[in-house]
Coordinates of C-alpha atoms and ligand atoms in Angstrom, one line a residue:
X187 CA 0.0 0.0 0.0
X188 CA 0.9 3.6 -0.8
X189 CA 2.3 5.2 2.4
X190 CA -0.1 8.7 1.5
X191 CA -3.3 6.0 1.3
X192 CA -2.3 4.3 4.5
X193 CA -4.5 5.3 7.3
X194 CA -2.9 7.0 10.2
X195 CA -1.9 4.8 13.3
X196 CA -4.1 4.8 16.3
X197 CA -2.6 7.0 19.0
X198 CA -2.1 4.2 21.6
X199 CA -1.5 5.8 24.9
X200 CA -4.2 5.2 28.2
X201 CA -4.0 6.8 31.0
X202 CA -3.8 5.2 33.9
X203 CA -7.0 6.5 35.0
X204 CA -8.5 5.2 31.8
X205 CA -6.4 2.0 32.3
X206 CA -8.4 1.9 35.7
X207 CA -11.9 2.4 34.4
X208 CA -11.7 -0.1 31.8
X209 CA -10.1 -2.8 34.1
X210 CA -13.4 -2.1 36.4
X211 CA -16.0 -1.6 33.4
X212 CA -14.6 -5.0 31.9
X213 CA -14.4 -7.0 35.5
X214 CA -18.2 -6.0 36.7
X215 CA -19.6 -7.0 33.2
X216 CA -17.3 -9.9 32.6
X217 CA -15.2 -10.7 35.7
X218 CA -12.3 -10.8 34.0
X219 CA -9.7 -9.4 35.6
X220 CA -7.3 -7.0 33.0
X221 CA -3.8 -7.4 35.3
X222 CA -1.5 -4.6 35.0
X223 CA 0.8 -6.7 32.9
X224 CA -1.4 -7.1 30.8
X225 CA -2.2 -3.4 29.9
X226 CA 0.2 -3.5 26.4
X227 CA -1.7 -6.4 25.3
X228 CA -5.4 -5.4 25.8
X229 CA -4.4 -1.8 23.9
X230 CA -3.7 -3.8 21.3
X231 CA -7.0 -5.6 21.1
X232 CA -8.8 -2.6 21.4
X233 CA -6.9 -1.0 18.4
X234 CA -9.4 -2.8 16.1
X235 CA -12.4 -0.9 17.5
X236 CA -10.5 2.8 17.7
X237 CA -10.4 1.3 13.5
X238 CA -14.0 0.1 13.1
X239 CA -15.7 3.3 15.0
X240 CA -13.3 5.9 13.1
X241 CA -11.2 7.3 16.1
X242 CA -7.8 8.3 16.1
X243 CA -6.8 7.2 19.2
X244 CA -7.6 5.0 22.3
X245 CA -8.4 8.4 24.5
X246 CA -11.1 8.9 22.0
X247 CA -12.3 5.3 22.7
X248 CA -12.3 5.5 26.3
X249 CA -14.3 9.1 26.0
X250 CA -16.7 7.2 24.1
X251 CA -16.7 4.3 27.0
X252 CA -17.0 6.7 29.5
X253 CA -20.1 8.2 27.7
X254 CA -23.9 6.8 27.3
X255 CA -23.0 4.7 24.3
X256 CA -20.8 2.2 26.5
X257 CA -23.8 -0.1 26.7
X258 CA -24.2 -0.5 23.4
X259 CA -20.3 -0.8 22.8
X260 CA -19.8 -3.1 25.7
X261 CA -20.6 -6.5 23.3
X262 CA -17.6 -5.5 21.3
X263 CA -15.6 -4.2 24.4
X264 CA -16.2 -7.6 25.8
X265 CA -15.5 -9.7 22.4
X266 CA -12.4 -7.4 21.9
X267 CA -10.8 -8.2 25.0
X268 CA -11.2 -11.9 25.8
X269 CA -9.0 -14.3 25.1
X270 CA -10.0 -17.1 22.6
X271 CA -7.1 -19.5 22.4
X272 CA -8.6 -23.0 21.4
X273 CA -7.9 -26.6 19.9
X274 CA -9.5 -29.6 18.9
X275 CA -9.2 -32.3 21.7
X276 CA -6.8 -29.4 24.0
X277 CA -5.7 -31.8 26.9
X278 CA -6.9 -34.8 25.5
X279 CA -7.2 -36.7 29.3
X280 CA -10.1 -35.4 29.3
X281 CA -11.5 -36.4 25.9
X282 CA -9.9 -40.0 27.2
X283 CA -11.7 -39.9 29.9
X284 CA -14.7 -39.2 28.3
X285 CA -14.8 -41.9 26.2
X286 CA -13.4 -44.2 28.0
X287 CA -15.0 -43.7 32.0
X288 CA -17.4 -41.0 31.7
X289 CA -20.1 -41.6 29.0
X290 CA -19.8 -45.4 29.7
X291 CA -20.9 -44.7 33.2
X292 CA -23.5 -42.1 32.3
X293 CA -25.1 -44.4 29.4
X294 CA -25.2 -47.4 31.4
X295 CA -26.9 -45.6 33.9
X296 CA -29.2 -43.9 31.7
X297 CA -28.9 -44.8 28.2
X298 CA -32.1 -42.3 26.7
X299 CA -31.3 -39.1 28.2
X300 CA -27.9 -37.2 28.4
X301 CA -26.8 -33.5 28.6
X302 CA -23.5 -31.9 28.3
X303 CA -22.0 -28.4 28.6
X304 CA -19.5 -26.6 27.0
X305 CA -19.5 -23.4 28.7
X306 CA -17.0 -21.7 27.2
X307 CA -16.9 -22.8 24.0
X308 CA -15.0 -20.3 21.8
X309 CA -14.7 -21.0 18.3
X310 CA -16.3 -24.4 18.5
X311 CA -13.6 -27.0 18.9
X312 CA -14.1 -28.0 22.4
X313 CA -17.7 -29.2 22.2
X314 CA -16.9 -30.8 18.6
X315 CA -14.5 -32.6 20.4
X316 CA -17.0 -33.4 22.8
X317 CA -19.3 -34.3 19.8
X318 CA -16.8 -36.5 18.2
X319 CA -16.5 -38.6 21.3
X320 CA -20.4 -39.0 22.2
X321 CA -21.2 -39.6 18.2
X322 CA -18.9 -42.7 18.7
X323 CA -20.4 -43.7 22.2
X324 CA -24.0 -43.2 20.6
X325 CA -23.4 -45.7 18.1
X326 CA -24.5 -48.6 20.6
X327 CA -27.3 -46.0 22.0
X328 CA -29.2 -45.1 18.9
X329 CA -32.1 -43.6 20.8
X330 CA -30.0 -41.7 23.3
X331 CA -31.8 -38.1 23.4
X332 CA -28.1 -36.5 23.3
X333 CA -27.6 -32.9 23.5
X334 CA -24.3 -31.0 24.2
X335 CA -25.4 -26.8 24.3
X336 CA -22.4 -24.4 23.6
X337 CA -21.9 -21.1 25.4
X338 CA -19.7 -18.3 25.7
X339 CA -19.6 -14.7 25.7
X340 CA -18.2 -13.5 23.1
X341 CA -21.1 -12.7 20.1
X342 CA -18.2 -13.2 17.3
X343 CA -16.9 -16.2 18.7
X344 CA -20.2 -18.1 18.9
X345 CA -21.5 -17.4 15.3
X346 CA -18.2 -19.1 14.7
X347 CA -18.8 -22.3 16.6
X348 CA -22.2 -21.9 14.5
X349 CA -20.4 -21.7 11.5
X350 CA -18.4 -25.0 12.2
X351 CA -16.1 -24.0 10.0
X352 CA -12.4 -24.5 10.5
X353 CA -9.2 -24.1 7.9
X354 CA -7.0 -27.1 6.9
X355 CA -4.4 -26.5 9.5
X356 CA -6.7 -25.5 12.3
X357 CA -8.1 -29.8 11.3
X358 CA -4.6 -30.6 11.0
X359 CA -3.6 -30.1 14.5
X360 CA -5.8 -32.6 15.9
X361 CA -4.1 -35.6 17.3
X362 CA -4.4 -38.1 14.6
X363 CA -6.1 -41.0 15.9
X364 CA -9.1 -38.8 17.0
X365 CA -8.9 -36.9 13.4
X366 CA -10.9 -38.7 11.8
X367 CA -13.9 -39.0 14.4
X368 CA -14.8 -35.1 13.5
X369 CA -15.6 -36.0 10.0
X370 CA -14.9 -32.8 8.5
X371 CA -16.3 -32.3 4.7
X372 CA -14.8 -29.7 2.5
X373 CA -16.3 -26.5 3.3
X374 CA -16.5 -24.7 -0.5
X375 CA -13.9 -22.2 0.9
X376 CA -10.5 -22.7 -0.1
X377 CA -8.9 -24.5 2.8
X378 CA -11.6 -25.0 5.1
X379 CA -13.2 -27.4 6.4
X380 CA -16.9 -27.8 7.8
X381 CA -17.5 -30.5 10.9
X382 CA -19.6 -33.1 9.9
X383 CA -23.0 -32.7 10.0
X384 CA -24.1 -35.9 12.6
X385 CA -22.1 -34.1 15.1
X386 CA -23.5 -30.3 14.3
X387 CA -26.2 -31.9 15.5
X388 CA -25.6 -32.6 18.2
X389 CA -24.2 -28.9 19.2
X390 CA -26.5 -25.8 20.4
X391 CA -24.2 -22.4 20.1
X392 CA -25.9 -19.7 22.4
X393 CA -23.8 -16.2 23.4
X394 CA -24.4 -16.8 27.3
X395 CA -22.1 -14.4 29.8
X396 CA -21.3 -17.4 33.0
X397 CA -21.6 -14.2 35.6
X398 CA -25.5 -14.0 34.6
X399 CA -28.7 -15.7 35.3
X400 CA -28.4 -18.6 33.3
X401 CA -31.7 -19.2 31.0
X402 CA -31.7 -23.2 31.4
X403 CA -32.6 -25.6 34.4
X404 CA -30.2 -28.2 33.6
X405 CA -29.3 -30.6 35.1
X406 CA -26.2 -31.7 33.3
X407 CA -24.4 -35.1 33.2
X408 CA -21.4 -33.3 32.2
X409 CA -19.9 -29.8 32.4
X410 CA -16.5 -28.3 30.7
X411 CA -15.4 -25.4 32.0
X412 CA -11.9 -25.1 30.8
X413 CA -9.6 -22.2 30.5
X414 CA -11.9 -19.3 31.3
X415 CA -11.4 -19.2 34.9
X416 CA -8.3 -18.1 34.9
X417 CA -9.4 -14.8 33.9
X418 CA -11.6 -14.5 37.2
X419 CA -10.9 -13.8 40.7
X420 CA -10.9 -16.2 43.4
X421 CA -14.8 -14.9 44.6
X422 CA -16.2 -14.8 41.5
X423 CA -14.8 -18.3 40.6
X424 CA -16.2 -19.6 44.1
X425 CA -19.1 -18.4 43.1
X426 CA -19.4 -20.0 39.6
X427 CA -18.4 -23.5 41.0
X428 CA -21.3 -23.3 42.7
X429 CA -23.5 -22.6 40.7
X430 CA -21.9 -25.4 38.4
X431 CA -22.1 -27.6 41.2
X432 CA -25.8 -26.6 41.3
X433 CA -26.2 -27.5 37.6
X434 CA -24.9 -31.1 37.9
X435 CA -26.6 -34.0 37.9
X436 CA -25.9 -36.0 41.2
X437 CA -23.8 -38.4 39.5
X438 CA -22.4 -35.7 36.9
X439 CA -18.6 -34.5 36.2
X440 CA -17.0 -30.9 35.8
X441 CA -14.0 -30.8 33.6
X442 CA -11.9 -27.7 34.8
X443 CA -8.5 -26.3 32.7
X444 CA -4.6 -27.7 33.3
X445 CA -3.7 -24.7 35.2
X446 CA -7.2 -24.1 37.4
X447 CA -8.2 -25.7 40.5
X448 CA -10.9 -25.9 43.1
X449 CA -8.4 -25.8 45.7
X450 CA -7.3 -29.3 48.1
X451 CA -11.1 -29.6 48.7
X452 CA -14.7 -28.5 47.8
X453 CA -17.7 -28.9 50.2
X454 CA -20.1 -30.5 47.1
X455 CA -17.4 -32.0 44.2
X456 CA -14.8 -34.6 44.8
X457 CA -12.0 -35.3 42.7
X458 CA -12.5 -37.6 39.8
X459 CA -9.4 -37.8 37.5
X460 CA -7.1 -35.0 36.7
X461 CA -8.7 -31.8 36.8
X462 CA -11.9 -33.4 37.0
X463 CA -14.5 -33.7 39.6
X464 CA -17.7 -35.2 40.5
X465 CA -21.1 -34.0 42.2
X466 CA -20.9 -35.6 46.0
X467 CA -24.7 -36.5 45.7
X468 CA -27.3 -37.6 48.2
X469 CA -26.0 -41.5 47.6
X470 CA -22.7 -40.5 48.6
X471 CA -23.6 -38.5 52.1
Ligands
LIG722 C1 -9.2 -19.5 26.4 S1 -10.8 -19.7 25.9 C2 -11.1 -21.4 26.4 C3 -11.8 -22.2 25.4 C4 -12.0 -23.7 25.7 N1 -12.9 -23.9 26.9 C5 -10.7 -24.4 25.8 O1 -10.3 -24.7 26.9 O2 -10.1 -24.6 24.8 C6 -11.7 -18.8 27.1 C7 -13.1 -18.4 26.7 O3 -13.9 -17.9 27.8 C8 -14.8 -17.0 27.3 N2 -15.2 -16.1 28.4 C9 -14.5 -15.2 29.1 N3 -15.3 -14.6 30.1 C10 -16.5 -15.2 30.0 C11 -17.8 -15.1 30.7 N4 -17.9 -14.2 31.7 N5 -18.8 -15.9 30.3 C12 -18.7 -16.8 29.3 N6 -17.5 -17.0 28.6 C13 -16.5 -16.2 28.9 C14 -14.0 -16.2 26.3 O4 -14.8 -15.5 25.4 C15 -13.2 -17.3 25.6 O5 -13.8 -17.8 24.4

């Protein structure tokens, strides 16, 4: 590009007063915590909207925040500054466990009825995972009512679960026994690739923020809640274990990320395999 058509670069500097507000207008809506380490990254992110709205700098942005359209700007405030980073089968003891402990359990129990959450899903490859893995276990469960529903905030990254659409080496990077089980098809875009249909079935994609009232009664067999945690403080993760505590089924499992725990012990879960846990239930009292 012509350096006299290029457009100007975004004037990046905050405040940090206006590093301040944000941090607070992002935790109360999100609770994710923006640590002061992490101030260089988040201007980046937020570069893309100063573009998108027509500013010149990130002052500008934060005037605007500060103003009454920040509740209509909050959606993309929020999408802009999460962190997405995703794979298919990402620590894949769980996936083994799945397949191998979990659904066995739960289908022998109850082989017409089963319910699974993905509740923060980002682009899609956690719960197709998870959908690769039931399709497989459904096989000798044909008429297994089997439903996985697919949440997270973020309104771009949920259309993009929707979409099911992933390029070649996004596919590629899946372990390669487990590969095949997603049954991708050839998406009419050069060098994508679309999940196979069998398993979209089996996925619900809904934008859902955790910290709010959540619009389902559940209960679930089995929860994921991987990787998003992190991002919280310790209250407001108390508080969401909980309530996913509260969602489970008495005999149900919560999958939790590598680098998360729920601390040496947990009045109503008990550990069940790494990083997982299981619903201490009336039977077990
Ligand atoms: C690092 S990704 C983890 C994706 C997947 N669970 C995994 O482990 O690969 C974290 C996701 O949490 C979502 N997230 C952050 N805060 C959230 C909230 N308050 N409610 C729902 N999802 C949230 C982000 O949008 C992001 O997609």
């Amino acid at each position: 590009m012509h350096a006299s058509s290029a457009a100007p670069a975004a004037d990046l500097h905050l405040s940090d007063d206006d590093l301040r507000f944000l941090a607070k207008i992002v935790h109360q809506a999100s609770g994710i915590v923006i640590r002061d380490n992490k101030s260089a990254m988040t201007r980046g992110r937020l570069v893309r909207r100063v573009k998108a709205l027509g500013l010149n700098s990130l002052a500008d942005y934060m005037a605007l925040l500060r103003g009454p359209a920040l509740d209509r700007e909050m959606p993309e405030l929020l999408n802009a500054v999460t962190t997405n980073h995703t794979s298919f089968f990402r620590e894949r003891h769980h996936f083994d466990q799945l397949a191998n402990e979990t659904l066995p359990a739960l289908l022998a129990r109850n082989p017409q009825r089963l319910r699974i959450w993905s509740a923060a899903c980002s682009s899609g490859e956690e719960p197709y995972s998870i959908a690769a893995i039931l399709h497989r276990a459904l096989r000798a469960h044909p008429s297994c009512d089997a439903r996985i529903l697919a949440t997270d905030l973020d309104t771009e990254i949920v259309a993009r679960a929707s979409a099911a659409e992933y390029a070649d080496d996004v596919i590629a990077r899946a372990p390669p026994d487990l590969k095949p089980l997603l049954g991708t098809v050839p998406s009419g875009r050069a060098g994508h690739q679309v999940i196979n249909p069998a398993l979209r079935k089996l996925v619900t994609c809904r934008q859902l923020n955790l910290l709010e009232p959540w619009p389902f009664q559940g209960p679930f067999d089995v929860i994921f809640c991987r990787n998003v945690m992190i991002y919280f403080d310790p209250p407001t993760k108390r508080t969401l274990v909980d309530r996913f505590a509260d969602m489970l089924a008495s005999h149900g499992t919560l999958f939790i990320g590598h680098s998360e725990s729920l601390g040496p012990s947990h009045a109503r879960l008990r550990i069940a395999g790494r990083t997982a846990y299981t619903l201490i239930g009336r039977h077990d009292a």
